[in-house]
Short mmCIF file of C-alpha atoms and ligand atoms in Angstrom, two decimals:
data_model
loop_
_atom_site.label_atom_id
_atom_site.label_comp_id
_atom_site.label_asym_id
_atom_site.label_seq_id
_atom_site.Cartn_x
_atom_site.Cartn_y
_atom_site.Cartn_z
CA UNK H 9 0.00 0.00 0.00
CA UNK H 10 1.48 3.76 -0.91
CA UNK H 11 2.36 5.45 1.66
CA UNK H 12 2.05 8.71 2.60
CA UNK H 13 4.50 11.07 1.28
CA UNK H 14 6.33 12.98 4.15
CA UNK H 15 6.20 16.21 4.39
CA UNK H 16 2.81 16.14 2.14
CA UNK H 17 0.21 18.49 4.37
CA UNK H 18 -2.43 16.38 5.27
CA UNK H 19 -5.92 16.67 4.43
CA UNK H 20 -8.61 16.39 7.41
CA UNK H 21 -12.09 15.68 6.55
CA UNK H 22 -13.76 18.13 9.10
CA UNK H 23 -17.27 16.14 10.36
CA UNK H 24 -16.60 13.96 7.27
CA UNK H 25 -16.99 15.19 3.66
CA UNK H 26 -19.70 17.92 5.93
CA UNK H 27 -19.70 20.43 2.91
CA UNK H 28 -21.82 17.90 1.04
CA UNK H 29 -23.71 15.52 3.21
CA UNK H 30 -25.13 15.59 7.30
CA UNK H 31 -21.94 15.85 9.09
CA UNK H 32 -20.60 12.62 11.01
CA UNK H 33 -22.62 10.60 9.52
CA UNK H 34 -20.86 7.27 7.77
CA UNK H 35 -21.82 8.72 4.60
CA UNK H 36 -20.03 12.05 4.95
CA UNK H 37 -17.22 9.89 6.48
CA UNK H 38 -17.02 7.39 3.36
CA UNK H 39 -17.64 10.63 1.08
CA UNK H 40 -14.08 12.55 2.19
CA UNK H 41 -12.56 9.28 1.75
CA UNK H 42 -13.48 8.87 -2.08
CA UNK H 43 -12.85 12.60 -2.51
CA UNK H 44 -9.08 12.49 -1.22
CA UNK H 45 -9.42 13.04 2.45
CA UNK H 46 -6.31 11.63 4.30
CA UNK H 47 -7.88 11.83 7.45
CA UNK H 48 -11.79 11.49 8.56
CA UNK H 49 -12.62 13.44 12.13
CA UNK H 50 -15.17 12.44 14.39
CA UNK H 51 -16.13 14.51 17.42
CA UNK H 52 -17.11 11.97 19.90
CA UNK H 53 -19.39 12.45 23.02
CA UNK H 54 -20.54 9.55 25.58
CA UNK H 55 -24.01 7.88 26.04
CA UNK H 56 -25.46 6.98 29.43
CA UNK H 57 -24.24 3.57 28.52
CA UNK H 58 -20.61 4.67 28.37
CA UNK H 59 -20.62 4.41 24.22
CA UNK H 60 -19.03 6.45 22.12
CA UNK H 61 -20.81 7.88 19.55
CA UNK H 62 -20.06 10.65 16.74
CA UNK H 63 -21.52 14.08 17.43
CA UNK H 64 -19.87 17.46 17.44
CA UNK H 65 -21.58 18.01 21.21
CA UNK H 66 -23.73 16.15 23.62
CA UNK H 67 -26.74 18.37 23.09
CA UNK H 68 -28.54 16.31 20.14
CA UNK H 69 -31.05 19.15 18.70
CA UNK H 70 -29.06 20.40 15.68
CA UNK H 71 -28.04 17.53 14.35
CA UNK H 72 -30.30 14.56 14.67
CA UNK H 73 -34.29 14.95 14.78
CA UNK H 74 -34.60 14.01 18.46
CA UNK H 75 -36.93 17.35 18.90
CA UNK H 76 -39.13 15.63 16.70
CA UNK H 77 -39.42 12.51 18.39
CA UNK H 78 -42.65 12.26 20.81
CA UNK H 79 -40.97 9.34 22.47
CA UNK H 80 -38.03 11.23 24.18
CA UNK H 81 -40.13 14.99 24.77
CA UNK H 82 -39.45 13.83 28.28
CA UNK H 83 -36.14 14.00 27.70
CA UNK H 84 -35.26 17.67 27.35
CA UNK H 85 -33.79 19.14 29.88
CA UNK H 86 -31.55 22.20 31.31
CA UNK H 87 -28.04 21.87 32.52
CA UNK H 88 -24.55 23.30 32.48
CA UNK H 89 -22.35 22.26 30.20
CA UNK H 90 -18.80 23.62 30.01
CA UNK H 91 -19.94 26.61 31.60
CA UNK H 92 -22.36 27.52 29.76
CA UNK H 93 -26.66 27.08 30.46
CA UNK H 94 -28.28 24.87 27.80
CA UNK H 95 -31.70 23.15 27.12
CA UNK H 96 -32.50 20.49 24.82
CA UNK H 97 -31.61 16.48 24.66
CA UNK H 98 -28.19 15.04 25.87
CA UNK H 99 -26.57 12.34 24.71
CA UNK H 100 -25.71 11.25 28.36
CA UNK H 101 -29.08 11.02 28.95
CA UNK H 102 -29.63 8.31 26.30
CA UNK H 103 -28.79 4.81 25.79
CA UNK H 104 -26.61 3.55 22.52
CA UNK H 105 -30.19 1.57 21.27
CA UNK H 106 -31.98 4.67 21.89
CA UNK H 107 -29.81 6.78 20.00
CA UNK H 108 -29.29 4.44 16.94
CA UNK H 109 -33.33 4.93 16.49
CA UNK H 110 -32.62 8.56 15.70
CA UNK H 111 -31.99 10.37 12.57
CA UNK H 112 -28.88 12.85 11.57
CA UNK H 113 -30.11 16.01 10.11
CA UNK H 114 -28.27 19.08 8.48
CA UNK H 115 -26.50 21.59 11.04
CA UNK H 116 -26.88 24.30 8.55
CA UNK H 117 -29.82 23.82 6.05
CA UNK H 118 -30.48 27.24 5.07
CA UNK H 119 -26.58 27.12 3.96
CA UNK H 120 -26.06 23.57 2.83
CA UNK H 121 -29.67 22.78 1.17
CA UNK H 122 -28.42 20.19 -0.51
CA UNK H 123 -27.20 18.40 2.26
CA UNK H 124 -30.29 18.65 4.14
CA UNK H 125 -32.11 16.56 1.43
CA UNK H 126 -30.12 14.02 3.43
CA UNK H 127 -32.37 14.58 6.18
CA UNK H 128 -33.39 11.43 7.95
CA UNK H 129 -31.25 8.89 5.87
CA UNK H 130 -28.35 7.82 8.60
CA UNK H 131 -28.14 7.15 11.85
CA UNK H 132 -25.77 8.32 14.34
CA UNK H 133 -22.45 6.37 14.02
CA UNK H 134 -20.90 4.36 17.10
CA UNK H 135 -16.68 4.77 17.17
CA UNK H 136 -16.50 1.11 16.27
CA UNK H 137 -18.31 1.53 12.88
CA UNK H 138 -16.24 4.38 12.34
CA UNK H 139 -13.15 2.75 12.87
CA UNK H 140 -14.81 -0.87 10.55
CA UNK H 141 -15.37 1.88 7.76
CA UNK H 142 -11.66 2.99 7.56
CA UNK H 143 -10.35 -0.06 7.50
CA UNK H 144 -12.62 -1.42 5.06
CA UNK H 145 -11.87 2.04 2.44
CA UNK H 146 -8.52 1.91 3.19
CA UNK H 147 -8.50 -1.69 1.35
CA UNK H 148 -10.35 0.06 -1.73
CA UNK H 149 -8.37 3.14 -1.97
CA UNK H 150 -5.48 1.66 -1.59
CA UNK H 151 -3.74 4.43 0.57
CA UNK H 152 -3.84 4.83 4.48
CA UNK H 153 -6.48 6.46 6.07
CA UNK H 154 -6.52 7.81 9.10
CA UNK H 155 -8.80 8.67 12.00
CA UNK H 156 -8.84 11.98 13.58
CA UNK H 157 -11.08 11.70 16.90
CA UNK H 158 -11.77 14.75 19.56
CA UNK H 159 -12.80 14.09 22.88
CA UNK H 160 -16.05 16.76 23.24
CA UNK H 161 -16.35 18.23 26.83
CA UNK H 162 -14.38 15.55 28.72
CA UNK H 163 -14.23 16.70 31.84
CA UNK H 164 -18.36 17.11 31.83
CA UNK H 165 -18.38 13.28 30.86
CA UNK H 166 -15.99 12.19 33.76
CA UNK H 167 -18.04 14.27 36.80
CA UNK H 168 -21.39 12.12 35.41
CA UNK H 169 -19.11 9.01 35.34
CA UNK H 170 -18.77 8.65 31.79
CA UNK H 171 -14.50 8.93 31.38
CA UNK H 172 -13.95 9.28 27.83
CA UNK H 173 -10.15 8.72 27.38
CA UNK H 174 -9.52 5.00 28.87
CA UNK H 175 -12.65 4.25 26.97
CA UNK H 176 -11.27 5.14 23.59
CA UNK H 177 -7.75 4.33 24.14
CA UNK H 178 -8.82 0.68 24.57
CA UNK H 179 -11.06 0.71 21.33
CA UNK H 180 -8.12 2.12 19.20
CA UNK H 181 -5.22 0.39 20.93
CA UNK H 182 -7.99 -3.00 19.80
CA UNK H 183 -8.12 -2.34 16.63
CA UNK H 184 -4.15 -1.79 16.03
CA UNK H 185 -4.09 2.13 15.58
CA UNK H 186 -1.05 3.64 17.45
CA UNK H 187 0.59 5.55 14.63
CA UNK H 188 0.42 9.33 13.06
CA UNK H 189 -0.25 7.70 9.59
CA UNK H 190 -3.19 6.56 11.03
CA UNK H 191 -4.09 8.02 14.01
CA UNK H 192 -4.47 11.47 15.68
CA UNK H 193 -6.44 12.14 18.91
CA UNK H 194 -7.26 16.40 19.73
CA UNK H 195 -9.04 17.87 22.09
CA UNK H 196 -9.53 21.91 23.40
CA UNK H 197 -8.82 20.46 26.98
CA UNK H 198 -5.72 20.10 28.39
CA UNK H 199 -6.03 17.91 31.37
CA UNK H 200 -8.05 15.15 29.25
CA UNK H 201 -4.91 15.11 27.00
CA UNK H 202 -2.44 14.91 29.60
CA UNK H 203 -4.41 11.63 30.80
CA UNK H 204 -4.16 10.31 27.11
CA UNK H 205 -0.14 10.82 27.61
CA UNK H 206 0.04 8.39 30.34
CA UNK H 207 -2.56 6.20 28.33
CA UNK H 208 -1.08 5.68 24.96
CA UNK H 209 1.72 6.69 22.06
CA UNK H 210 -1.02 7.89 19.64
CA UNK H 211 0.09 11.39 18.65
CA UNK H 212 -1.92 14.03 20.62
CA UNK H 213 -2.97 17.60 19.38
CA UNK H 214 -3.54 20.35 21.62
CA UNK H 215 -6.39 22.35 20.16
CA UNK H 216 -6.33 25.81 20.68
CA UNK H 217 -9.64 28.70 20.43
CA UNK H 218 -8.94 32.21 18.81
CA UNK H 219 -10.00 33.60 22.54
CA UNK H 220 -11.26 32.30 25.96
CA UNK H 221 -9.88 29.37 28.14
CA UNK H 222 -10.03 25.67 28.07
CA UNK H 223 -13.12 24.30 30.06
CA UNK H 224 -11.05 22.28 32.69
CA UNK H 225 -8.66 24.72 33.13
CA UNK H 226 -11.39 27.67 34.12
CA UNK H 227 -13.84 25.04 35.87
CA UNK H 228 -10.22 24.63 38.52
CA UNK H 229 -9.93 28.35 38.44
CA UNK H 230 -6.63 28.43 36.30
CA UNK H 231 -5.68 31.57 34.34
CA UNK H 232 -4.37 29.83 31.67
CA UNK H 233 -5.63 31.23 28.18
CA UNK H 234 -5.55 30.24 24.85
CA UNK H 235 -3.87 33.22 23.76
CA UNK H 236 -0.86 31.95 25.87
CA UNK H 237 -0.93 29.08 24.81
CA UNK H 238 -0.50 29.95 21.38
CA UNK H 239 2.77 32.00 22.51
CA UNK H 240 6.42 30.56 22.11
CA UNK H 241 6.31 29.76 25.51
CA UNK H 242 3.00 28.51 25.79
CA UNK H 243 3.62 26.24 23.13
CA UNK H 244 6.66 24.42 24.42
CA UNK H 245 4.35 23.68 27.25
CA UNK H 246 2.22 21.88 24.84
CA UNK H 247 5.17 19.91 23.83
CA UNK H 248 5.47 18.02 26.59
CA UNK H 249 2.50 16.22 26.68
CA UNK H 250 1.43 16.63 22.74
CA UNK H 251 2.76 16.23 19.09
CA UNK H 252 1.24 19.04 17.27
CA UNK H 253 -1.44 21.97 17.85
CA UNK H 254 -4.62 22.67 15.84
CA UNK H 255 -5.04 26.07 16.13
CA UNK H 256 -8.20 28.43 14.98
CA UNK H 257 -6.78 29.50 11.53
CA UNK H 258 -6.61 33.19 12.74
CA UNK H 259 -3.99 32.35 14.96
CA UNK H 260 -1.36 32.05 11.80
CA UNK H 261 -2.82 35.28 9.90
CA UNK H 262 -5.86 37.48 11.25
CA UNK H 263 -8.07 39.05 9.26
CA UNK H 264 -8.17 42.82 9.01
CA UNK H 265 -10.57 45.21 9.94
CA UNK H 266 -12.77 44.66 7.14
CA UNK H 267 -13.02 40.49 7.33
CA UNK H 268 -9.73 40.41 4.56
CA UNK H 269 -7.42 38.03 4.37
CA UNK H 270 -3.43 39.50 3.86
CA UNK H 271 -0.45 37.18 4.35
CA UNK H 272 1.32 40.08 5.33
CA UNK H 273 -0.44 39.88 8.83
CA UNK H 274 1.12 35.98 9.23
CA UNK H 275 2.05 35.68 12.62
CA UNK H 276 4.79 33.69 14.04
CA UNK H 277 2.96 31.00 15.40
CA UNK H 278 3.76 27.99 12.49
CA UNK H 279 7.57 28.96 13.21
CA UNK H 280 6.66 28.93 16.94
CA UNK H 281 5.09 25.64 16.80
CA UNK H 282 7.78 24.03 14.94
CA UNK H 283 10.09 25.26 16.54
CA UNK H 284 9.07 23.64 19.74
CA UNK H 285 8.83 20.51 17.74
CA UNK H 286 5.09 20.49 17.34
CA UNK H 287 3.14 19.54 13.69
CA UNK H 288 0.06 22.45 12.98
CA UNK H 289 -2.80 21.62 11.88
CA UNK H 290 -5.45 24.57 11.71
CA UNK H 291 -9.28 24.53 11.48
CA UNK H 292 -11.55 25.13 9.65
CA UNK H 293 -11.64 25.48 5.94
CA UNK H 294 -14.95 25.91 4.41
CA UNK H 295 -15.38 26.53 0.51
CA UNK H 296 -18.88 28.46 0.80
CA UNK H 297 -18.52 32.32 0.67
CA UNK H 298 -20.27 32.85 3.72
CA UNK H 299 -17.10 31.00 5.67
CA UNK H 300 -14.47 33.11 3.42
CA UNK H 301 -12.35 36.49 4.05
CA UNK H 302 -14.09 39.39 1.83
CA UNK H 303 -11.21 39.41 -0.45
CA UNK H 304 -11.81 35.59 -1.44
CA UNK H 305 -15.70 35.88 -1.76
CA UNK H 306 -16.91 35.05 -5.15
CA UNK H 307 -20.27 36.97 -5.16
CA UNK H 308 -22.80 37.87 -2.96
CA UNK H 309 -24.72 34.84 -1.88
CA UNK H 310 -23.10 33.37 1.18
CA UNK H 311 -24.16 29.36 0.18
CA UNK H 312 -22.22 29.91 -3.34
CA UNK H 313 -18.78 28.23 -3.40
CA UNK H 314 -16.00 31.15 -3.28
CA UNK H 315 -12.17 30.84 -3.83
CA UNK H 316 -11.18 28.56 -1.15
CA UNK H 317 -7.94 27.78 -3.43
CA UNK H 318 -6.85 31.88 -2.27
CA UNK H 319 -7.26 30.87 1.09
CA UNK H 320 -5.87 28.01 1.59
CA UNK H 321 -2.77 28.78 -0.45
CA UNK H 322 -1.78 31.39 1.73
CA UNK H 323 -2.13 28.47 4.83
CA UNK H 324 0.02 26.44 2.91
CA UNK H 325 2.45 29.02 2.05
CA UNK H 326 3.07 28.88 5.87
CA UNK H 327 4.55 25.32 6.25
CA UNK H 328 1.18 23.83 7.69
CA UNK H 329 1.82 19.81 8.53
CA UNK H 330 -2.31 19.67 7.77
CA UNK H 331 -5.51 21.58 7.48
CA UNK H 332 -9.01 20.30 8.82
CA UNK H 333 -11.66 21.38 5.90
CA UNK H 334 -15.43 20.74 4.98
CA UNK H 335 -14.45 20.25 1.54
CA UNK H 336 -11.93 17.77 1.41
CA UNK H 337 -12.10 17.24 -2.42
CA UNK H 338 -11.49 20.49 -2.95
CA UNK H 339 -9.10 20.53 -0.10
CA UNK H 340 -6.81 17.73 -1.73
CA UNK H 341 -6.57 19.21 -5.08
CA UNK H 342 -5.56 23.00 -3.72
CA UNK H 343 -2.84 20.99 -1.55
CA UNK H 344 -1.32 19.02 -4.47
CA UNK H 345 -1.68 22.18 -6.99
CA UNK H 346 0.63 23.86 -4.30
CA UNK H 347 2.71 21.25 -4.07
CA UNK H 348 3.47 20.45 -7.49
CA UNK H 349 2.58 23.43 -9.38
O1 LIG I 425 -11.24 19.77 15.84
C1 LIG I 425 -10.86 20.80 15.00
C2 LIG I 425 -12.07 21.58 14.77
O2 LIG I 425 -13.02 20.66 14.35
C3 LIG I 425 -12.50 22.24 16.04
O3 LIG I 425 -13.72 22.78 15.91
O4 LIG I 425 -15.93 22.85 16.83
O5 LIG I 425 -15.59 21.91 14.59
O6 LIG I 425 -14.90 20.62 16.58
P1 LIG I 425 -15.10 21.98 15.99
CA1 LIG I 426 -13.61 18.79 15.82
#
């Protein structure tokens, strides 16, 4: 089987192939695969039964039609979760059978109306499927795949004892996936991935927010903030317990005043990174105009496809190791245009 070629940035299918079908759903998943992705990403959250299952958070409403399900109105309910007051249906609060009988849905219909025409075909998708599906594409592609899992608010799951990280440590270390061509795990917490450290050798990426804090680090009262993180400093920190970073694309250029995008205003932080031995892998790169800097817009209407290529090229100019994106078709072909011209 090829392998990868080093050096090659790698291409992250963000939720799956989610510019085209419901996101995390085997579909999208499959999708990225057949369009180039290198890697597939599923956000993972627990069920009461201690399963992992693929969601971007534990609150179900915006991506499955639990809302519309008479059987689980009881359900709903209001609670904190990683600081923040919410109401609608938890995945904690539901068994693995009971969420298998629900439906994924489009996050963003009025954006991706195409997608949503998906509405009600798939089911949620348990780790283990996940993991059954990339081995099983990797044999027709013909290339490795990779999975790219993030624990989602693990320090909420532990407190209702649901820990996420000996869970899913045990599933991957089962099914032989220990290595960065295969296997990254990320999360925005820091003490979840310093557990993973003592758990495993699977390359761990430190994600990092544009602003705020991670959860676990303000739920202790820590001062510790993402911008500091992101620092020289901050990110040899990072280096001793992780391999890379996957920092909020504005981190490596902001935009200017007026939502631009100039590679002039590249920061430091790729140098940074590397320089403290640490790959970079920045989210998120969406093709749609409504995701874009002003200067890469291709028209008015914020669902038409704009010039992603502009975008990303300027990433890439950088020395990026990877680049999560919705689009991973599109994605794969701007990478191997920059690489061989
Ligand atoms: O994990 C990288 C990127 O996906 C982080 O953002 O919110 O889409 O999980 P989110
Ligand atoms: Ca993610």
């Amino acid at each position: 089987m090829a392998q990868r070629r080093r050096g090659t940035p790698i291409v992250i299918a963000h939720r799956g192939a989610s510019g085209y079908l419901p996101e995390h759903t085997l579909a999208a998943y499959a999708t990225a695969v057949f369009q180039g992705a290198d890697f597939i990403e599923p956000d993972l959250v627990m069920t009461r039964d201690g399963q992992l299952i693929a969601r971007h958070d534990n609150r179900l409403d915006a991506t499955t039609d639990v809302a519309r399900r008479p059987e689980f109105a009881h359900r709903r309910a209001t609670r904190e979760v990683d600081g923040q007051r919410l109401t609608g249906w938890f995945s904690e609060d539901f068994t693995l059978a009971e969420i298998r009988s629900l439906r994924a849905v489009e996050r963003l219909p009025q954006l991706r109306p195409g997608n949503a025409r998906f509405d009600g075909q798939f089911p949620v998708p348990v780790l283990e499927e996940i993991l059954a599906l990339r081995h099983a594409l990797e044999g027709v592609v013909g290339r490795p795949i990779g999975v790219y899992p993030e624990t989602k608010h693990p320090t909420h799951f532990r407190e209702r004892g649901l820990p996420m990280e000996e869970r899913l440590v045990q599933i991957l270390h089962a099914h032989g996936l220990e290595d960065s061509q295969r296997v990254y795990l990320q999360s925005f917490e820091v003490t979840g991935l310093q557990r993973l450290r003592r758990l495993t050798r699977i390359p761990l990426i430190q994600l990092l927010a544009a602003t705020g804090q991670p959860h676990d680090v303000a739920a202790t009262g820590g001062t510790l903030t993402y911008a500091q993180m992101a620092t020289s400093a901050g990110l040899h920190q990072i280096a001793r317990y992780a391999d890379g970073v996957g920092p909020d694309k504005s981190l490596l250029i902001p935009r200017d005043a007026s939502g631009r995008l100039d590679s002039g205003r590249a920061t430091a932080f790729v140098a940074d990174a590397h320089r403290a031995g640490l790959a970079v892998h920045p989210y998120t790169f969406r093709a749609e105009n409504g995701f874009l800097p002003a200067n890469h817009r291709l028209g008015d209407d914020p669902a038409a496809l704009g010039d992603l290529a502009g975008e990303l090229a300027a990433f890439l100019a950088l020395g990026i190791d990877g680049f999560f994106t919705d689009q991973p078709g599109l994605g794969a072909q701007i990478r191997d245009i920059a690489r061989d011209p």
